[in-house]
Amino acid sequence: MSVKLLSDSSSSPSSSSSENDKEPKNEETPLLENSTDLEEDENKENAPVRSMSEINLNSIKPKVVDEQQKLKVKPIPLAVAVVVFLILYFIPIMKKEPAAHKCLAILIFVTIMWASEAIPLFVTSLFIPIPLVWFGVILDSDGKVEEPLTSSRLVAGKFFDPVVLLFLGGFTIAQALHKYELSERLAAFVLKKAGTNPKRILAYVMFLGWFLSCWISNVASTVVCTSVLLPIIRNSIPHGDNFQKAILIGNAFSNAIAGMNTLIASPQNAIALKVVQEVSKHKTSIGFLNWMGVAVPSSFLICVAIYFIILFMYPTKLKKIDLKITKLPKMDYRHYIILGTTIVTVLLMCVNSYIDKYVGDIGITALIPIVVFFGLGLLSNQDFGKLSWTVLLLIGGGLALGYGVQSSKLLRLIADGIGDGVEGQSIWVICLAFMVFAAVIGSLISSTVCAVIILPVIAAVGLKYNHLVLLTVLVTVMTSGSTSLPISSFPNSVSYAIQDHNGEQYLETKDFLKNGLPVSFVSLFVIMSVGFGICYGMGW
């Protein structure tokens, strides 16, 4: 008797379809390794039942452990992270703000762990709540250390934050489009004019993400672009070729940078608009076209630079890429359900900032495809297990760290210190200082969380120097240029989550570091020259 773990027949495409229909296939996964033992037991099922004392425990075959399995830990980076943490923790850097002092040590420790991948990234994320709660980093509204039980709920809740639900919805859409080969159809439609030249395909994909983000959010554009890329990466490029990484990094960075294009392109832009209006007591606002006038030229130049950086970092010998798509079967009702649900979800994501008082956070909207696809059986329990849960945990850890940084008032103290340090300097110097600050923090805890924490402080400094809009807009735009880690943005995390047929991720943290650091410098240069000049010319 061989026991197999099979997906429910109702959750997979109907077996009554014609042979020409290319149905999604779910591999049968053995539930138990030693199925031969069970077959022997079947032959003895009529034998008398023996008591436990009669059973020879030595005859039971233990599960074989893979001798090639190695510990996924890098001792040297781990030791460095621990030593740095202890030094920062015990040196009285912020005597009057113990919570902020402890949070600084935790922040640097986590940064080293993430950057070096001393242990898997999601494990570091799961570690973050422990010191935040145990060391009393979380403060209440009165500035007192929160009770451990309360802080536990607050920090743990970040792992099921609406932002995490947004990622979960995006991964579900991608899984459905791939399973029912809709991503292949979309890729064939979009890339038929791109030709077969790898460099041209890369440029086309990057421009597609950049252009879409001018009119829809970069969350929605990333979902669309990733669906286009999957068939190319998995079927058309030789496994291990540099171009697999090149096109994934290009997709991530073009969509992330395009997040600065318009007021609806990314959450931090809407936050900036709200902060400007509140700080100025609604006497000042930012026009849609005025924002585009600053951001679009800057982001376009940055994307052009990214294109050449990627070609330099990932040289390929490929001369031609053929999109290997066999003749696809005729679409049926299942395909139309998936397409309709995806389109409705993407459209709701695009207009969420206008209807959020009725529908709530965009993460709630992202639950729609999850409920529809799994509820109707279009996706199975096995498909649910295939979603990138390690990336979701990584995002949750980043949000938890961001909450700790905000609650401990660490970033506000640093921002206030920068403001005091540049007092009396020109607005260009002040802007440069805060943009560097935003670039570093945006890479560590995500650009959106960074904007939520630091923009009120930066807007207050801008108002003091009569350059409220200039300083707020440029710093916000710079957060989109912070792309050094998988946690830095939604597009980064989505590209990091893409796996090959063996379940291995194409990208590593070092891929984001070696490309993201030069991109951050390029972004800083372009924004402080082109962006600053346009803002100043507008009288901001």
XYZ file of C-alpha atoms in Angstrom:
540
model
C 0.000 0.000 0.000
C 1.681 3.202 -1.131
C 0.436 6.329 0.606
C 0.540 9.517 -1.471
C -0.347 13.076 -0.597
C -2.727 14.072 -3.381
C -4.378 17.413 -3.961
C -8.179 17.402 -3.755
C -9.771 16.701 -7.103
C -12.000 19.695 -6.643
C -9.022 21.977 -6.265
C -7.382 20.969 -9.507
C -8.626 21.488 -13.088
C -11.348 19.095 -14.130
C -10.204 15.802 -15.507
C -13.092 15.788 -17.967
C -11.421 18.358 -20.209
C -10.241 17.283 -23.608
C -6.788 15.881 -24.188
C -5.843 19.027 -26.084
C -6.292 21.065 -22.919
C -2.953 21.431 -21.271
C -3.968 20.959 -17.662
C -1.923 22.128 -14.706
C -0.205 19.194 -13.110
C 0.360 18.744 -9.403
C 3.154 16.352 -8.572
C 2.305 13.585 -6.124
C 4.380 13.950 -3.018
C 5.015 10.866 -0.884
C 3.633 11.360 2.581
C 5.998 8.779 4.047
C 9.472 7.924 2.849
C 9.439 4.189 3.589
C 6.352 3.297 1.573
C 7.788 -0.206 0.975
C 7.442 -0.900 4.680
C 3.769 -0.075 4.412
C 3.376 -2.503 1.501
C 4.867 -5.277 3.623
C 2.503 -4.369 6.449
C -0.451 -4.627 4.072
C 0.388 -8.281 3.457
C 0.269 -8.865 7.181
C -2.915 -6.954 7.895
C -4.724 -10.164 8.880
C -1.976 -11.188 11.291
C -2.716 -11.123 15.027
C -2.158 -7.753 16.662
C 1.035 -7.797 18.692
C 1.568 -5.946 21.930
C 4.205 -3.242 22.208
C 6.467 -5.622 24.127
C 6.541 -7.973 21.126
C 7.620 -5.286 18.666
C 11.320 -5.104 17.917
C 11.974 -1.370 17.857
C 15.375 -1.972 16.248
C 13.611 -3.256 13.136
C 11.920 0.083 12.508
C 13.809 1.950 9.820
C 14.530 5.522 10.836
C 14.138 8.299 8.312
C 17.407 8.704 6.438
C 19.038 12.075 7.037
C 20.696 13.653 4.033
C 24.408 13.474 4.805
C 25.024 16.317 2.332
C 22.783 18.664 4.322
C 24.955 21.373 5.818
C 24.271 23.976 8.444
C 23.144 27.191 6.767
C 25.146 29.494 8.975
C 28.169 31.678 8.315
C 30.167 31.741 11.573
C 32.334 34.804 10.878
C 29.529 37.248 9.923
C 27.445 35.902 12.797
C 30.301 36.475 15.246
C 30.892 39.989 13.888
C 27.202 40.831 14.261
C 27.132 39.598 17.861
C 30.316 41.476 18.818
C 29.083 44.715 17.242
C 25.753 44.323 19.015
C 27.398 43.833 22.414
C 29.693 46.822 21.908
C 26.824 49.109 20.920
C 24.567 47.757 23.646
C 26.984 48.358 26.508
C 28.467 51.664 25.328
C 26.245 54.471 26.687
C 25.567 56.255 23.390
C 22.127 57.615 24.334
C 22.018 57.751 28.130
C 18.768 59.722 28.264
C 17.002 57.474 25.744
C 17.688 53.843 26.742
C 15.001 52.409 24.439
C 16.455 54.220 21.414
C 19.954 53.113 22.445
C 18.917 49.451 22.580
C 17.037 49.781 19.295
C 20.154 51.178 17.611
C 22.126 48.086 18.665
C 19.353 45.808 17.381
C 19.106 47.730 14.095
C 22.843 47.428 13.381
C 22.848 43.750 14.364
C 19.933 42.946 12.029
C 21.513 44.963 9.219
C 24.723 42.925 9.410
C 22.744 39.683 9.564
C 20.631 40.581 6.549
C 23.511 41.945 4.489
C 25.776 38.946 5.147
C 23.049 36.262 5.196
C 24.787 34.783 8.226
C 21.604 32.782 8.679
C 18.585 32.640 6.353
C 16.948 36.065 6.040
C 13.556 34.944 7.297
C 15.148 33.448 10.437
C 16.691 36.828 11.250
C 13.246 38.358 10.755
C 11.722 35.870 13.195
C 14.447 36.750 15.712
C 13.632 40.489 15.667
C 10.594 40.386 18.021
C 12.635 38.690 20.755
C 15.024 41.570 21.604
C 12.348 44.189 20.869
C 10.143 42.717 23.598
C 12.727 41.389 26.040
C 14.908 44.505 26.044
C 12.024 46.959 26.519
C 12.369 48.780 23.202
C 8.629 49.317 22.643
C 7.293 52.456 24.347
C 3.710 53.519 25.008
C 2.192 56.894 24.154
C 3.591 58.357 27.401
C 7.159 57.302 26.603
C 7.189 54.504 29.169
C 8.299 50.937 28.424
C 5.304 48.932 27.274
C 4.249 45.852 29.203
C 5.793 42.704 27.655
C 2.406 41.112 26.962
C 1.191 44.230 25.163
C 4.430 44.754 23.228
C 4.371 41.068 22.220
C 0.966 41.496 20.582
C 1.984 44.745 18.897
C 5.218 43.379 17.439
C 3.845 39.959 16.476
C 0.907 41.664 14.753
C 3.308 43.123 12.189
C 3.782 39.657 10.711
C 0.132 39.781 9.635
C 0.111 43.463 8.772
C -1.889 44.631 5.700
C 1.449 45.035 3.921
C 2.086 41.300 4.358
C -1.413 40.600 3.048
C -0.594 42.735 0.024
C 2.396 40.514 -0.746
C 0.332 37.382 -0.115
C -2.270 38.561 -2.616
C 0.415 39.362 -5.179
C 2.006 35.937 -4.805
C -1.405 34.282 -5.149
C -2.124 36.117 -8.407
C 1.286 35.126 -9.780
C 0.711 31.485 -8.784
C -2.674 31.379 -10.516
C -1.411 33.060 -13.687
C 1.485 30.595 -13.854
C -0.533 27.457 -13.090
C -3.099 28.166 -15.778
C -0.463 29.391 -18.251
C -1.935 32.874 -18.434
C 1.526 34.299 -17.754
C 2.758 32.586 -20.932
C -0.062 34.168 -22.907
C 0.673 37.568 -21.409
C 4.402 37.214 -22.099
C 3.778 36.251 -25.722
C 1.459 39.240 -26.178
C 3.685 41.819 -24.487
C 7.077 40.673 -25.753
C 6.233 39.909 -29.370
C 7.620 43.315 -30.346
C 10.697 43.044 -28.137
C 12.457 40.630 -30.469
C 14.934 38.010 -29.333
C 17.968 40.135 -28.390
C 18.612 39.819 -24.607
C 19.650 43.460 -24.196
C 16.552 44.638 -26.009
C 14.306 42.361 -23.933
C 15.853 43.734 -20.728
C 15.305 47.308 -21.895
C 11.737 46.500 -22.919
C 10.878 44.888 -19.579
C 12.379 47.755 -17.593
C 10.564 50.365 -19.673
C 7.297 48.442 -19.280
C 7.556 48.594 -15.488
C 8.635 52.233 -15.524
C 5.805 53.273 -17.855
C 3.054 51.348 -16.062
C 4.028 52.930 -12.756
C 3.277 56.361 -14.193
C -0.416 55.450 -14.253
C -0.874 52.679 -11.711
C 0.866 51.891 -8.428
C 4.229 50.170 -8.611
C 2.645 47.357 -6.588
C 0.241 46.604 -9.436
C 2.886 47.147 -12.125
C 5.229 44.713 -10.365
C 2.527 42.018 -10.331
C 1.957 42.496 -14.080
C 5.645 42.606 -15.019
C 6.527 39.578 -12.899
C 3.824 37.563 -14.659
C 5.411 38.495 -17.976
C 8.903 37.518 -16.813
C 8.229 34.095 -15.315
C 7.971 32.133 -18.602
C 11.136 33.796 -19.923
C 13.193 33.111 -16.806
C 12.073 29.522 -16.299
C 11.689 28.284 -19.876
C 13.732 30.422 -22.266
C 16.993 31.206 -20.454
C 19.516 28.410 -19.690
C 19.566 27.653 -15.989
C 22.428 29.439 -14.243
C 22.930 32.044 -16.952
C 23.575 35.568 -15.696
C 20.651 36.919 -17.680
C 18.185 35.288 -15.270
C 19.496 37.514 -12.506
C 19.842 40.505 -14.813
C 16.213 40.515 -15.840
C 14.970 39.968 -12.261
C 17.089 42.832 -10.903
C 15.988 45.007 -13.833
C 12.351 44.243 -13.056
C 12.799 44.998 -9.352
C 14.757 48.222 -9.710
C 12.761 49.714 -12.613
C 9.488 49.254 -10.726
C 11.006 50.468 -7.463
C 12.484 53.603 -9.042
C 9.248 54.197 -10.951
C 7.562 54.421 -7.568
C 8.641 58.054 -7.532
C 6.875 58.922 -10.817
C 3.458 60.091 -9.638
C 1.483 60.716 -6.469
C -0.265 57.339 -6.887
C 2.817 55.330 -7.865
C 3.756 54.361 -4.297
C 2.402 54.831 -0.755
C 5.214 57.136 0.374
C 4.237 59.723 -2.246
C 0.695 59.933 -0.885
C 2.160 60.176 2.623
C 4.335 63.093 1.516
C 1.339 64.952 0.099
C -0.605 64.458 3.319
C 2.337 65.583 5.478
C 2.848 68.762 3.421
C -0.822 69.645 3.747
C -0.917 69.008 7.493
C 2.342 70.789 8.354
C 1.307 73.854 6.300
C -2.202 73.727 7.817
C -3.598 73.071 4.324
C -2.142 76.281 2.911
C 0.229 74.331 0.628
C -0.282 71.275 -1.575
C 1.477 69.495 -4.453
C -0.071 69.224 -7.911
C -0.082 65.906 -9.782
C 1.703 67.359 -12.824
C 4.152 69.340 -10.679
C 5.189 66.126 -8.930
C 5.639 64.369 -12.272
C 7.685 67.316 -13.545
C 10.272 66.622 -10.839
C 10.094 62.836 -10.546
C 9.698 61.572 -14.125
C 12.903 63.089 -15.581
C 14.856 61.947 -12.523
C 13.496 58.390 -12.529
C 14.011 58.011 -16.292
C 17.684 58.998 -16.042
C 18.167 56.677 -13.072
C 16.576 53.764 -14.971
C 18.870 54.341 -17.938
C 21.845 54.179 -15.565
C 20.434 51.019 -13.954
C 20.221 49.357 -17.357
C 23.946 49.818 -17.996
C 24.875 48.878 -14.419
C 23.019 45.576 -14.810
C 24.657 44.818 -18.157
C 28.042 45.439 -16.550
C 27.298 43.331 -13.459
C 25.759 40.406 -15.351
C 27.463 39.851 -18.701
C 25.857 37.093 -20.757
C 26.910 35.083 -23.775
C 23.348 34.725 -24.966
C 22.791 36.170 -28.414
C 19.171 35.191 -28.803
C 16.243 34.345 -26.545
C 13.258 32.530 -27.974
C 10.136 32.525 -25.877
C 9.433 28.788 -25.757
C 5.666 28.677 -25.716
C 3.893 25.671 -27.195
C 0.440 25.986 -28.679
C -1.780 26.809 -25.745
C -5.262 25.321 -25.322
C -8.404 27.348 -25.691
C -9.308 29.379 -22.624
C -12.247 28.194 -20.532
C -14.292 29.619 -17.663
C -11.447 29.107 -15.161
C -9.104 31.343 -17.126
C -11.731 34.063 -17.345
C -12.414 33.903 -13.600
C -8.699 34.340 -12.895
C -8.321 37.153 -15.424
C -11.434 38.965 -14.205
C -10.439 38.686 -10.543
C -6.900 39.857 -11.285
C -8.057 42.856 -13.323
C -10.578 43.931 -10.676
C -7.969 43.566 -7.918
C -5.338 45.556 -9.830
C -7.832 48.325 -10.625
C -8.877 48.559 -6.976
C -5.202 48.751 -5.991
C -4.722 51.626 -8.429
C -7.536 53.729 -6.959
C -7.146 52.636 -3.350
C -5.832 56.022 -2.200
C -9.113 57.590 -3.371
C -11.479 55.033 -1.821
C -9.552 53.911 1.266
C -12.083 55.502 3.612
C -14.623 53.006 2.225
C -12.526 49.881 1.562
C -9.663 50.296 4.011
C -6.023 49.398 3.436
C -4.815 48.063 0.097
C -3.804 44.849 1.884
C -7.494 44.059 2.488
C -8.164 44.420 -1.235
C -5.331 41.932 -1.866
C -7.371 39.262 -0.045
C -9.868 39.132 -2.934
C -7.819 36.828 -5.222
C -6.876 34.623 -2.273
C -10.524 34.046 -1.351
C -11.665 33.583 -4.958
C -8.874 31.313 -6.221
C -8.642 29.031 -3.206
C -12.349 29.223 -2.391
C -13.383 28.036 -5.859
C -10.692 25.363 -5.949
C -8.734 26.989 -8.762
C -5.711 26.753 -6.491
C -5.182 23.860 -4.076
C -3.740 23.427 -0.602
C -0.527 22.331 -2.286
C -0.441 25.621 -4.216
C -0.926 27.486 -0.948
C 2.150 25.780 0.427
C 4.158 26.847 -2.619
C 3.688 30.566 -1.920
C 6.848 32.396 -0.822
C 6.295 32.208 2.904
C 9.942 32.906 3.707
C 9.637 36.256 1.925
C 6.413 37.041 3.796
C 8.240 36.406 7.067
C 11.087 38.623 5.855
C 8.608 41.453 5.209
C 6.988 40.913 8.598
C 10.369 41.170 10.313
C 11.117 44.413 8.489
C 7.796 45.872 9.608
C 8.421 44.757 13.193
C 11.855 46.386 13.139
C 10.352 49.558 11.680
C 7.770 49.623 14.448
C 10.494 49.244 17.062
C 12.513 52.059 15.512
C 9.434 54.282 15.462
C 8.235 53.403 18.962
C 11.676 53.888 20.548
C 11.940 57.322 18.860
C 15.354 56.360 17.470
C 14.861 57.852 13.999
C 13.272 61.005 15.340
C 16.313 61.548 17.554
C 18.676 60.999 14.617
C 16.618 63.275 12.356
C 16.560 65.996 15.023
C 20.318 65.603 15.412
C 20.828 66.030 11.665
C 18.598 69.093 11.702
C 20.637 70.660 14.489
C 23.889 69.747 12.734
C 22.988 71.451 9.443
C 21.407 74.528 11.022
C 22.587 77.624 9.195
C 23.662 75.685 6.103
C 22.264 76.171 2.598
C 19.102 74.325 1.627
C 21.169 72.185 -0.771
C 23.362 70.914 2.082
C 20.332 70.347 4.311
C 18.588 68.413 1.547
C 21.687 66.305 0.873
C 22.031 65.363 4.550
C 18.432 64.239 4.889
C 18.488 62.380 1.568
C 21.511 60.332 2.626
C 19.706 59.597 5.885
C 16.549 58.533 4.005
C 18.556 56.346 1.593
C 20.145 54.388 4.447
C 16.976 53.935 6.489
C 14.822 53.225 3.428
C 17.078 50.317 2.512
C 16.888 48.783 5.984
C 13.193 49.007 6.897
C 11.475 49.609 3.512
C 10.857 52.914 1.817
C 7.232 53.179 2.931
C 7.947 52.617 6.626
C 10.836 55.064 6.362
C 8.521 57.723 4.903
C 5.955 57.241 7.646
C 8.588 57.780 10.336
C 10.815 60.562 9.040
C 8.686 62.730 6.732
C 6.889 64.630 9.543
C 10.289 65.615 10.977
C 11.709 66.553 7.579
C 8.612 68.581 6.663
C 8.957 70.555 9.903
C 12.604 71.330 9.056
C 11.585 72.347 5.519
C 8.907 74.687 6.852
C 11.472 76.295 9.141
C 13.705 77.107 6.145
C 10.792 78.078 3.832
C 11.407 75.082 1.557
C 8.706 72.731 2.807
C 7.733 71.214 -0.553
C 11.281 71.009 -1.955
C 12.722 69.145 1.010
C 9.736 66.824 1.480
C 9.424 65.895 -2.206
C 13.127 65.231 -2.792
C 13.544 63.129 0.352
C 10.423 61.143 -0.547
C 11.694 60.554 -4.070
C 15.003 59.370 -2.632
C 13.270 56.672 -0.580
C 12.271 55.053 -3.891
C 15.934 55.073 -4.887
C 16.894 53.012 -1.837
C 17.185 49.511 -3.284
C 20.070 47.816 -1.485
C 18.234 44.912 0.203
C 15.326 42.567 -0.600
C 13.366 44.248 2.207
C 13.768 47.720 0.688
C 10.663 47.701 -1.528
C 7.750 45.618 -2.764
C 9.359 45.090 -6.223
C 12.616 43.956 -4.601
C 10.853 41.424 -2.410
C 8.786 40.048 -5.288
C 11.857 39.497 -7.489
C 13.719 37.959 -4.539
C 10.828 35.507 -4.067
C 11.015 34.047 -7.603
C 12.226 30.445 -7.511
C 13.366 27.931 -10.102
C 11.786 24.514 -10.677
C 13.828 23.100 -7.773
C 12.518 25.657 -5.309
C 15.819 27.598 -5.202
C 15.782 31.387 -5.386
C 17.518 32.996 -8.347
C 18.659 36.056 -6.377
C 20.669 36.444 -3.183
C 21.119 39.408 -0.883
C 24.507 40.108 -2.451
C 22.794 40.665 -5.804
C 20.807 43.521 -4.312
C 23.818 44.914 -2.486
C 26.226 44.972 -5.410
C 23.630 46.574 -7.676
C 21.652 48.559 -5.138
C 24.562 50.500 -3.660
C 25.682 52.022 -6.985
C 22.046 52.662 -7.897
C 21.562 54.537 -4.614
C 24.578 56.723 -5.394
C 23.289 57.374 -8.914
C 19.855 58.221 -7.529
C 21.381 60.627 -5.030
C 23.414 62.349 -7.754
C 20.504 62.663 -10.212
C 17.980 63.849 -7.655
C 20.396 66.359 -6.098
C 21.212 67.791 -9.535
C 18.245 67.372 -11.904
C 15.520 67.043 -9.274
C 16.822 69.835 -7.078
C 17.228 72.147 -10.073
C 13.645 71.566 -11.236
C 12.249 72.064 -7.723
C 14.222 75.248 -7.236
C 13.097 76.509 -10.637
C 9.460 75.923 -9.630
C 9.986 78.124 -6.600
C 9.684 75.304 -4.110
